[in-house]
PDB file of C-alpha atoms in Angstrom:
ATOM      1  CA  ALA A  62       0.509  -1.011 -11.327  1.00 68.00           C
ATOM      2  CA  HIS A  63       1.023  -3.532 -14.364  1.00 74.00           C
ATOM      3  CA  ILE A  64       4.259  -5.075 -15.179  1.00 76.00           C
ATOM      4  CA  ILE A  65       5.218  -6.684 -18.502  1.00 80.00           C
ATOM      5  CA  PRO A  66       8.309  -9.031 -18.134  1.00 75.00           C
ATOM      6  CA  HIS A  67      11.466  -7.896 -20.033  1.00 73.00           C
ATOM      7  CA  THR A  68       9.891  -4.501 -20.663  1.00 75.00           C
ATOM      8  CA  GLY A  69      10.961  -1.389 -18.985  1.00 73.00           C
ATOM      9  CA  SER A  70       8.184  -0.140 -16.583  1.00 71.00           C
ATOM     10  CA  TRP A  71      10.056   2.597 -14.707  1.00 75.00           C
ATOM     11  CA  GLY A  72       6.927   4.486 -13.661  1.00 78.00           C
ATOM     12  CA  ALA A  73       5.158   1.304 -12.261  1.00 78.00           C
ATOM     13  CA  THR A  74       8.391   0.327 -10.525  1.00 79.00           C
ATOM     14  CA  GLU A  75       8.686   3.680  -8.828  1.00 82.00           C
ATOM     15  CA  GLU A  76       5.037   3.554  -7.858  1.00 81.00           C
ATOM     16  CA  ILE A  77       5.464   0.095  -6.243  1.00 80.00           C
ATOM     17  CA  MET A  78       8.731   1.065  -4.417  1.00 82.00           C
ATOM     18  CA  CYS A  79       7.169   4.296  -3.055  1.00 85.00           C
ATOM     19  CA  ALA A  80       4.111   2.469  -1.916  1.00 78.00           C
ATOM     20  CA  ASN A  81       6.316  -0.290  -0.196  1.00 75.00           C
ATOM     21  CA  ARG A  82       8.464   2.382   1.624  1.00 79.00           C
ATOM     22  CA  MET A  83       5.401   4.257   2.913  1.00 75.00           C
ATOM     23  CA  LYS A  84       3.818   0.870   3.874  1.00 67.00           C
ATOM     24  CA  LYS A  85       0.824   1.551   1.655  1.00 67.00           C
ATOM     25  CA  PRO A  86      -1.199  -1.098  -0.185  1.00 63.00           C
ATOM     26  CA  VAL A  87      -0.417  -1.639  -3.789  1.00 67.00           C
ATOM     27  CA  PHE A  88      -2.062  -4.079  -6.261  1.00 70.00           C
ATOM     28  CA  VAL A  89       0.303  -5.313  -9.010  1.00 74.00           C
ATOM     29  CA  SER A  90      -0.703  -7.383 -12.082  1.00 74.00           C
ATOM     30  CA  ILE A  91       2.089  -9.239 -13.932  1.00 78.00           C
ATOM     31  CA  GLU A  92       1.733 -10.675 -17.367  1.00 77.00           C
ATOM     32  CA  GLY A  93       2.449 -14.327 -17.144  1.00 73.00           C
ATOM     33  CA  GLY A  94       1.482 -14.645 -13.482  1.00 71.00           C
ATOM     34  CA  ARG A  95       3.641 -15.290 -10.362  1.00 69.00           C
ATOM     35  CA  HIS A  96       6.132 -17.261 -12.272  1.00 72.00           C
ATOM     36  CA  LYS A  97       7.151 -14.156 -14.095  1.00 79.00           C
ATOM     37  CA  VAL A  98       7.793 -12.044 -10.960  1.00 80.00           C
ATOM     38  CA  PRO A  99      10.924  -9.956 -11.438  1.00 81.00           C
ATOM     39  CA  LEU A 100      13.792 -10.584  -8.999  1.00 80.00           C
ATOM     40  CA  TRP A 101      13.625  -6.936  -7.706  1.00 78.00           C
ATOM     41  CA  LEU A 102       9.957  -7.386  -6.786  1.00 79.00           C
ATOM     42  CA  ALA A 103      10.443 -10.833  -5.299  1.00 78.00           C
ATOM     43  CA  GLY A 104      13.070  -9.437  -2.960  1.00 78.00           C
ATOM     44  CA  MET A 105      10.720  -6.696  -1.886  1.00 78.00           C
ATOM     45  CA  LEU A 106       7.502  -8.589  -1.014  1.00 72.00           C
ATOM     46  CA  PRO A 107       7.010 -11.943   0.754  1.00 67.00           C
ATOM     47  CA  PRO A 108       6.406 -14.811  -1.691  1.00 64.00           C
ATOM     48  CA  HIS A 109       2.904 -15.550  -0.239  1.00 55.00           C
ATOM     49  CA  TYR A 110       1.716 -12.296  -1.610  1.00 62.00           C
ATOM     50  CA  PHE A 111       2.017 -13.446  -5.200  1.00 66.00           C
ATOM     51  CA  PHE A 112      -1.019 -15.341  -6.768  1.00 63.00           C
ATOM     52  CA  ASP A 113      -1.854 -16.682 -10.134  1.00 61.00           C
ATOM     53  CA  ASN A 114      -5.454 -15.704  -9.597  1.00 62.00           C
ATOM     54  CA  VAL A 115      -7.431 -13.646  -7.061  1.00 65.00           C
ATOM     55  CA  LYS A 116     -10.303 -15.210  -5.208  1.00 77.00           C
ATOM     56  CA  LYS A 117     -13.125 -13.084  -3.894  1.00 86.00           C
ATOM     57  CA  ILE A 118     -12.675 -12.454  -0.208  1.00 89.00           C
ATOM     58  CA  VAL A 119     -15.801 -10.898   1.502  1.00 94.00           C
ATOM     59  CA  ALA A 120     -15.977  -9.657   5.059  1.00 96.00           C
ATOM     60  CA  VAL A 121     -19.058  -9.156   7.273  1.00 97.00           C
ATOM     61  CA  ALA A 122     -19.259  -7.595  10.549  1.00 96.00           C
ATOM     62  CA  PHE A 123     -22.182  -8.928  12.538  1.00 96.00           C
ATOM     63  CA  SER A 124     -23.135  -5.649  14.189  1.00 94.00           C
ATOM     64  CA  TYR A 125     -25.911  -3.005  13.724  1.00 94.00           C
ATOM     65  CA  ALA A 126     -23.878  -0.421  15.683  1.00 91.00           C
ATOM     66  CA  GLU A 127     -22.962   2.727  13.837  1.00 88.00           C
ATOM     67  CA  ASN A 128     -19.162   2.780  13.323  1.00 84.00           C
ATOM     68  CA  SER A 129     -18.877  -0.491  15.304  1.00 89.00           C
ATOM     69  CA  MET A 130     -15.610  -1.754  16.691  1.00 86.00           C
ATOM     70  CA  ASN A 131     -15.809  -4.922  14.544  1.00 90.00           C
ATOM     71  CA  MET A 132     -16.468  -3.016  11.265  1.00 92.00           C
ATOM     72  CA  ARG A 133     -13.471  -0.597  11.986  1.00 87.00           C
ATOM     73  CA  GLY A 134     -11.449  -3.732  12.656  1.00 87.00           C
ATOM     74  CA  LEU A 135     -12.399  -5.170   9.262  1.00 91.00           C
ATOM     75  CA  THR A 136     -11.410  -1.867   7.724  1.00 88.00           C
ATOM     76  CA  LEU A 137      -7.923  -2.232   9.132  1.00 84.00           C
ATOM     77  CA  MET A 138      -7.749  -5.719   7.833  1.00 87.00           C
ATOM     78  CA  ASP A 139      -8.942  -4.542   4.465  1.00 87.00           C
ATOM     79  CA  GLU A 140      -5.720  -2.576   4.080  1.00 79.00           C
ATOM     80  CA  LEU A 141      -3.837  -5.919   3.814  1.00 79.00           C
ATOM     81  CA  LEU A 142      -6.446  -8.331   2.448  1.00 82.00           C
ATOM     82  CA  PHE A 143      -8.187  -6.046  -0.139  1.00 83.00           C
ATOM     83  CA  PHE A 144     -11.695  -7.313   0.569  1.00 90.00           C
ATOM     84  CA  ASP A 145     -13.916  -7.585  -2.616  1.00 90.00           C
ATOM     85  CA  GLY A 146     -16.780  -6.650  -0.254  1.00 94.00           C
ATOM     86  CA  GLN A 147     -17.163  -5.443   3.299  1.00 96.00           C
ATOM     87  CA  TYR A 148     -20.543  -5.364   4.962  1.00 97.00           C
ATOM     88  CA  ASP A 149     -22.282  -4.898   8.354  1.00 96.00           C
ATOM     89  CA  MET A 150     -25.881  -5.913   9.293  1.00 96.00           C
ATOM     90  CA  ASN A 151     -27.116  -2.478   8.346  1.00 96.00           C
ATOM     91  CA  ASP A 152     -26.353  -3.271   4.770  1.00 96.00           C
ATOM     92  CA  PHE A 153     -29.034  -6.077   4.759  1.00 96.00           C
ATOM     93  CA  ASN A 154     -31.678  -4.553   6.891  1.00 92.00           C
ATOM     94  CA  MET A 155     -32.856  -7.921   8.356  1.00 93.00           C
ATOM     95  CA  PRO A 156     -35.754  -7.753  10.737  1.00 93.00           C
ATOM     96  CA  LEU A 157     -35.901  -9.838  13.889  1.00 93.00           C
ATOM     97  CA  CYS A 158     -36.442 -13.493  12.684  1.00 90.00           C
ATOM     98  CA  ASN A 159     -40.188 -13.933  13.307  1.00 88.00           C
ATOM     99  CA  SER A 160     -41.140 -16.760  10.881  1.00 79.00           C
ATOM    100  CA  ASN A 161     -42.364 -20.171  11.820  1.00 78.00           C
ATOM    101  CA  LYS A 162     -43.393 -21.167   8.306  1.00 75.00           C
ATOM    102  CA  SER A 163     -41.470 -23.794   6.341  1.00 72.00           C
ATOM    103  CA  ASP A 164     -42.309 -22.060   2.840  1.00 76.00           C
ATOM    104  CA  GLY A 165     -38.754 -20.625   2.460  1.00 74.00           C
ATOM    105  CA  ASN A 166     -40.035 -17.116   2.122  1.00 83.00           C
ATOM    106  CA  VAL A 167     -37.749 -14.492   3.640  1.00 89.00           C
ATOM    107  CA  PRO A 168     -37.328 -10.725   3.469  1.00 91.00           C
ATOM    108  CA  GLU A 169     -35.474  -9.235   0.674  1.00 95.00           C
ATOM    109  CA  GLY A 170     -32.510  -8.359   2.959  1.00 94.00           C
ATOM    110  CA  VAL A 171     -32.016 -12.092   3.670  1.00 92.00           C
ATOM    111  CA  ASN A 172     -31.835 -12.852   0.023  1.00 93.00           C
ATOM    112  CA  LYS A 173     -29.286 -10.152  -0.408  1.00 95.00           C
ATOM    113  CA  PHE A 174     -27.120 -11.573   2.441  1.00 95.00           C
ATOM    114  CA  ILE A 175     -27.426 -15.014   0.905  1.00 92.00           C
ATOM    115  CA  LYS A 176     -26.356 -13.719  -2.521  1.00 93.00           C
ATOM    116  CA  VAL A 177     -23.286 -11.994  -1.005  1.00 94.00           C
ATOM    117  CA  MET A 178     -22.365 -15.237   0.620  1.00 91.00           C
ATOM    118  CA  ARG A 179     -22.736 -17.347  -2.476  1.00 89.00           C
ATOM    119  CA  ASP A 180     -20.781 -15.015  -4.599  1.00 89.00           C
ATOM    120  CA  ALA A 181     -17.718 -15.022  -2.223  1.00 90.00           C
ATOM    121  CA  ASP A 182     -14.874 -17.530  -2.458  1.00 86.00           C
ATOM    122  CA  ILE A 183     -13.607 -16.798   1.031  1.00 88.00           C
ATOM    123  CA  LEU A 184     -15.324 -15.390   4.034  1.00 92.00           C
ATOM    124  CA  VAL A 185     -14.142 -13.358   7.073  1.00 94.00           C
ATOM    125  CA  PHE A 186     -16.733 -13.072   9.852  1.00 95.00           C
ATOM    126  CA  ALA A 187     -16.177 -10.398  12.586  1.00 94.00           C
ATOM    127  CA  ILE A 188     -18.577 -11.628  15.217  1.00 93.00           C
ATOM    128  CA  PRO A 189     -18.816  -9.560  18.383  1.00 90.00           C
ATOM    129  CA  GLU A 190     -19.142 -11.246  21.853  1.00 88.00           C
ATOM    130  CA  ALA A 191     -22.146 -10.495  23.892  1.00 85.00           C
ATOM    131  CA  THR A 192     -22.408 -12.026  27.436  1.00 82.00           C
ATOM    132  CA  GLY A 193     -19.929 -14.718  26.597  1.00 81.00           C
ATOM    133  CA  HIS A 194     -21.871 -15.731  23.446  1.00 88.00           C
ATOM    134  CA  TYR A 195     -22.016 -14.618  19.850  1.00 92.00           C
ATOM    135  CA  ALA A 196     -24.037 -11.518  19.177  1.00 93.00           C
ATOM    136  CA  ALA A 197     -27.658 -11.468  18.411  1.00 94.00           C
ATOM    137  CA  ALA A 198     -27.063 -10.069  15.004  1.00 95.00           C
ATOM    138  CA  PHE A 199     -25.182 -13.131  13.972  1.00 95.00           C
ATOM    139  CA  LYS A 200     -27.769 -15.589  15.415  1.00 94.00           C
ATOM    140  CA  ASN A 201     -30.594 -13.688  13.835  1.00 94.00           C
ATOM    141  CA  ALA A 202     -28.808 -14.061  10.396  1.00 94.00           C
ATOM    142  CA  MET A 203     -28.323 -17.742  10.895  1.00 91.00           C
ATOM    143  CA  ASP A 204     -31.942 -18.241  11.939  1.00 90.00           C
ATOM    144  CA  TRP A 205     -33.120 -16.444   8.742  1.00 89.00           C
ATOM    145  CA  LEU A 206     -30.839 -18.857   6.711  1.00 88.00           C
ATOM    146  CA  ILE A 207     -32.590 -21.868   8.393  1.00 85.00           C
ATOM    147  CA  CYS A 208     -35.900 -20.258   7.444  1.00 85.00           C
ATOM    148  CA  GLU A 209     -34.837 -19.816   3.839  1.00 84.00           C
ATOM    149  CA  SER A 210     -33.826 -23.517   3.810  1.00 78.00           C
ATOM    150  CA  LYS A 211     -37.371 -24.438   4.876  1.00 74.00           C
ATOM    151  CA  PHE A 212     -36.261 -25.365   8.303  1.00 67.00           C
ATOM    152  CA  ASN A 213     -33.672 -27.856   7.254  1.00 66.00           C
ATOM    153  CA  SER A 214     -31.596 -27.939  10.412  1.00 57.00           C
ATOM    154  CA  ASP A 215     -28.559 -29.338   8.684  1.00 57.00           C
ATOM    155  CA  ILE A 216     -28.243 -27.026   5.640  1.00 56.00           C
ATOM    156  CA  ALA A 217     -25.025 -28.622   4.266  1.00 53.00           C
ATOM    157  CA  VAL A 218     -24.760 -28.494   0.548  1.00 59.00           C
ATOM    158  CA  ASP A 219     -27.687 -26.166   0.174  1.00 66.00           C
ATOM    159  CA  GLY A 220     -25.997 -23.641   2.528  1.00 73.00           C
ATOM    160  CA  ALA A 221     -25.030 -20.120   1.388  1.00 81.00           C
ATOM    161  CA  PHE A 222     -21.452 -20.755   2.223  1.00 80.00           C
ATOM    162  CA  TYR A 223     -21.177 -24.512   1.818  1.00 77.00           C
ATOM    163  CA  ASN A 224     -17.591 -25.643   1.951  1.00 78.00           C
ATOM    164  CA  LYS A 225     -16.272 -22.072   1.795  1.00 83.00           C
ATOM    165  CA  PRO A 226     -13.286 -21.223   3.890  1.00 86.00           C
ATOM    166  CA  VAL A 227     -14.477 -19.080   6.805  1.00 90.00           C
ATOM    167  CA  TRP A 228     -12.282 -17.086   9.225  1.00 91.00           C
ATOM    168  CA  VAL A 229     -13.923 -15.914  12.422  1.00 91.00           C
ATOM    169  CA  VAL A 230     -12.461 -12.987  14.142  1.00 89.00           C
ATOM    170  CA  THR A 231     -13.714 -10.602  16.932  1.00 88.00           C
ATOM    171  CA  PHE A 232     -12.700  -7.115  17.761  1.00 84.00           C
ATOM    172  CA  THR A 233     -14.743  -7.032  20.916  1.00 79.00           C
ATOM    173  CA  PRO A 234     -12.741  -5.201  23.593  1.00 70.00           C
ATOM    174  CA  VAL A 235     -12.111  -6.287  27.193  1.00 63.00           C
ATOM    175  CA  ILE A 236     -11.250  -4.315  30.385  1.00 56.00           C
ATOM    176  CA  PRO A 237      -7.538  -4.206  30.889  1.00 53.00           C
ATOM    177  CA  ALA A 238      -5.951  -5.960  33.928  1.00 49.00           C
ATOM    178  CA  VAL A 239      -6.133  -3.914  37.118  1.00 50.00           C
ATOM    179  CA  THR A 240      -2.617  -4.731  38.138  1.00 50.00           C
ATOM    180  CA  PRO A 241       0.171  -3.536  35.884  1.00 50.00           C
ATOM    181  CA  GLY A 242       1.844  -6.260  33.981  1.00 50.00           C
ATOM    182  CA  GLU A 243      -1.189  -8.684  34.207  1.00 48.00           C
ATOM    183  CA  SER A 244      -2.639  -9.959  31.014  1.00 47.00           C
ATOM    184  CA  TYR A 245      -6.128  -9.264  29.827  1.00 47.00           C
ATOM    185  CA  GLU A 246      -8.890 -11.836  30.730  1.00 50.00           C
ATOM    186  CA  ILE A 247      -8.112 -15.047  28.974  1.00 47.00           C
ATOM    187  CA  GLY A 248     -10.443 -15.824  26.129  1.00 54.00           C
ATOM    188  CA  ALA A 249     -12.568 -12.782  26.598  1.00 64.00           C
ATOM    189  CA  GLY A 250     -13.932 -11.445  23.312  1.00 73.00           C
ATOM    190  CA  GLY A 251     -13.617 -14.950  21.661  1.00 77.00           C
ATOM    191  CA  ARG A 252     -15.446 -17.049  24.188  1.00 82.00           C
ATOM    192  CA  HIS A 253     -18.067 -17.838  21.521  1.00 87.00           C
ATOM    193  CA  PHE A 254     -15.536 -19.256  19.117  1.00 87.00           C
ATOM    194  CA  GLU A 255     -16.182 -23.025  19.910  1.00 88.00           C
ATOM    195  CA  MET A 256     -20.034 -22.729  19.711  1.00 90.00           C
ATOM    196  CA  THR A 257     -19.531 -20.529  16.516  1.00 90.00           C
ATOM    197  CA  ARG A 258     -17.362 -23.167  14.921  1.00 89.00           C
ATOM    198  CA  HIS A 259     -19.835 -25.920  15.724  1.00 87.00           C
ATOM    199  CA  LEU A 260     -22.735 -23.915  14.329  1.00 87.00           C
ATOM    200  CA  LEU A 261     -21.027 -22.932  11.088  1.00 87.00           C
ATOM    201  CA  ASN A 262     -19.405 -26.374  10.500  1.00 84.00           C
ATOM    202  CA  GLU A 263     -21.984 -28.765  11.575  1.00 80.00           C
ATOM    203  CA  LYS A 264     -25.243 -26.853  10.850  1.00 78.00           C
ATOM    204  CA  MET A 265     -24.479 -24.285   8.069  1.00 81.00           C
ATOM    205  CA  GLY A 266     -22.101 -26.248   5.901  1.00 79.00           C
ATOM    206  CA  GLY A 267     -19.191 -23.893   6.195  1.00 81.00           C
ATOM    207  CA  ALA A 268     -15.473 -24.809   6.463  1.00 84.00           C
ATOM    208  CA  VAL A 269     -14.309 -22.841   9.518  1.00 86.00           C
ATOM    209  CA  HIS A 270     -10.583 -22.471   9.668  1.00 81.00           C
ATOM    210  CA  GLN A 271      -9.065 -23.897  12.907  1.00 73.00           C
ATOM    211  CA  GLU A 272      -7.256 -20.603  13.478  1.00 74.00           C
ATOM    212  CA  MET A 273      -9.568 -17.963  15.030  1.00 79.00           C
ATOM    213  CA  PHE A 274      -8.351 -14.620  15.928  1.00 78.00           C
ATOM    214  CA  VAL A 275      -9.082 -12.223  18.837  1.00 76.00           C
ATOM    215  CA  PHE A 276      -8.004  -8.543  18.541  1.00 70.00           C
ATOM    216  CA  ASN A 277      -9.235  -6.956  21.799  1.00 63.00           C
ATOM    217  CA  ASP A 278      -6.182  -6.221  23.840  1.00 52.00           C
ATOM    218  CA  GLY A 279      -5.678  -2.529  23.222  1.00 48.00           C
ATOM    219  CA  TRP A 280      -8.221  -0.312  21.311  1.00 49.00           C
ATOM    220  CA  GLN A 281      -6.030   2.514  21.798  1.00 49.00           C
ATOM    221  CA  TYR A 282      -3.966   1.196  19.018  1.00 49.00           C
ATOM    222  CA  CYS A 283      -6.930   0.602  16.562  1.00 50.00           C
ATOM    223  CA  ARG A 284      -7.037   3.563  14.436  1.00 48.00           C
ATOM    224  CA  PRO A 285      -7.121   4.057  10.711  1.00 48.00           C
ATOM    225  CA  GLY A 286      -3.909   3.266   8.895  1.00 46.00           C
ATOM    226  CA  ASN A 287      -2.328   1.360  11.893  1.00 50.00           C
ATOM    227  CA  VAL A 288      -2.478  -2.253  10.766  1.00 61.00           C
ATOM    228  CA  ASP A 289       0.713  -3.596  12.236  1.00 65.00           C
ATOM    229  CA  TRP A 290      -1.028  -5.490  15.058  1.00 65.00           C
ATOM    230  CA  VAL A 291      -3.269  -7.332  12.595  1.00 77.00           C
ATOM    231  CA  ARG A 292      -0.646  -7.949   9.925  1.00 76.00           C
ATOM    232  CA  ASP A 293       0.289 -11.427  11.252  1.00 74.00           C
ATOM    233  CA  ALA A 294      -3.260 -12.704  11.252  1.00 76.00           C
ATOM    234  CA  CYS A 295      -3.871 -11.385   7.696  1.00 81.00           C
ATOM    235  CA  ASN A 296      -0.745 -13.156   6.511  1.00 78.00           C
ATOM    236  CA  GLU A 297      -2.056 -16.240   8.107  1.00 77.00           C
ATOM    237  CA  ILE A 298      -5.258 -15.993   6.234  1.00 79.00           C
ATOM    238  CA  LEU A 299      -3.375 -15.427   2.974  1.00 77.00           C
ATOM    239  CA  ARG A 300      -1.110 -18.382   3.662  1.00 73.00           C
ATOM    240  CA  ALA A 301      -3.927 -20.670   4.657  1.00 69.00           C
ATOM    241  CA  ILE A 302      -6.276 -20.036   1.763  1.00 64.00           C
ATOM    242  CA  ASP A 303      -3.692 -21.795  -0.390  1.00 58.00           C
ATOM    243  CA  PHE A 304      -5.913 -24.826  -0.436  1.00 40.00           C
ATOM    244  CA  ASP A 305      -5.306 -25.537  -4.133  1.00 40.00           C
ATOM    245  CA  PRO A 306      -1.513 -25.500  -4.716  1.00 30.00           C
ATOM    246  CA  GLY A 307      -2.032 -25.463  -8.454  1.00 33.00           C
ATOM    247  CA  GLU A 308      -3.887 -21.993  -8.156  1.00 39.00           C
ATOM    248  CA  ARG A 309      -2.389 -20.231  -5.231  1.00 33.00           C
ATOM    249  CA  ALA A 310       0.987 -19.947  -3.513  1.00 32.00           C
TER     250      ALA A 310
END
């Protein structure tokens, strides 16, 4: 919907109100930016949903599994964050890293992955947990980035996502507690977070956000259209990407 201040846009108004009542996503452009938001709309939506510009948010599920849980989880988040791109490892067709040459030559799928990273402003990585560690697909992708950098072990400013805000999430499920009322295994699903943060921050040049999210406590609730249980995390991402107060709110 598009709104022109001080001009009657009753069709657009009704469209927005209907979508809001039905809890469906809606994208609204307003001439003049967020400072021209009409009062009726400001009273309907949280203030952190209004931006003066829109940065490119790209999500990657580091899984090769068909219809993987982490890809499905990103699809739920997409209903709130409106990703500009959403991928899993099948989109890049990366082979197992088998290079020991420092010539920087990598398969085309790796170059495609690097381009997707470079073109994004903000990244959301859904990284499965495997045996208490990050999944092999994630490690393989990072190894290829090292190969492309000619084995520069600290990529830093040359990295595909240098200084880009990165959020790490996982939708890896855990077995529910046996005794009713007990909580799920503490940390399960996200036990790789600290080593992942270290790798992305210290070696790959990313800017991993301190808040990492685990959504693994009830896959019976994870179905298309049911996004209530990830809403808080999505809102946290929207709030936290306000790293330039002059551009975002």
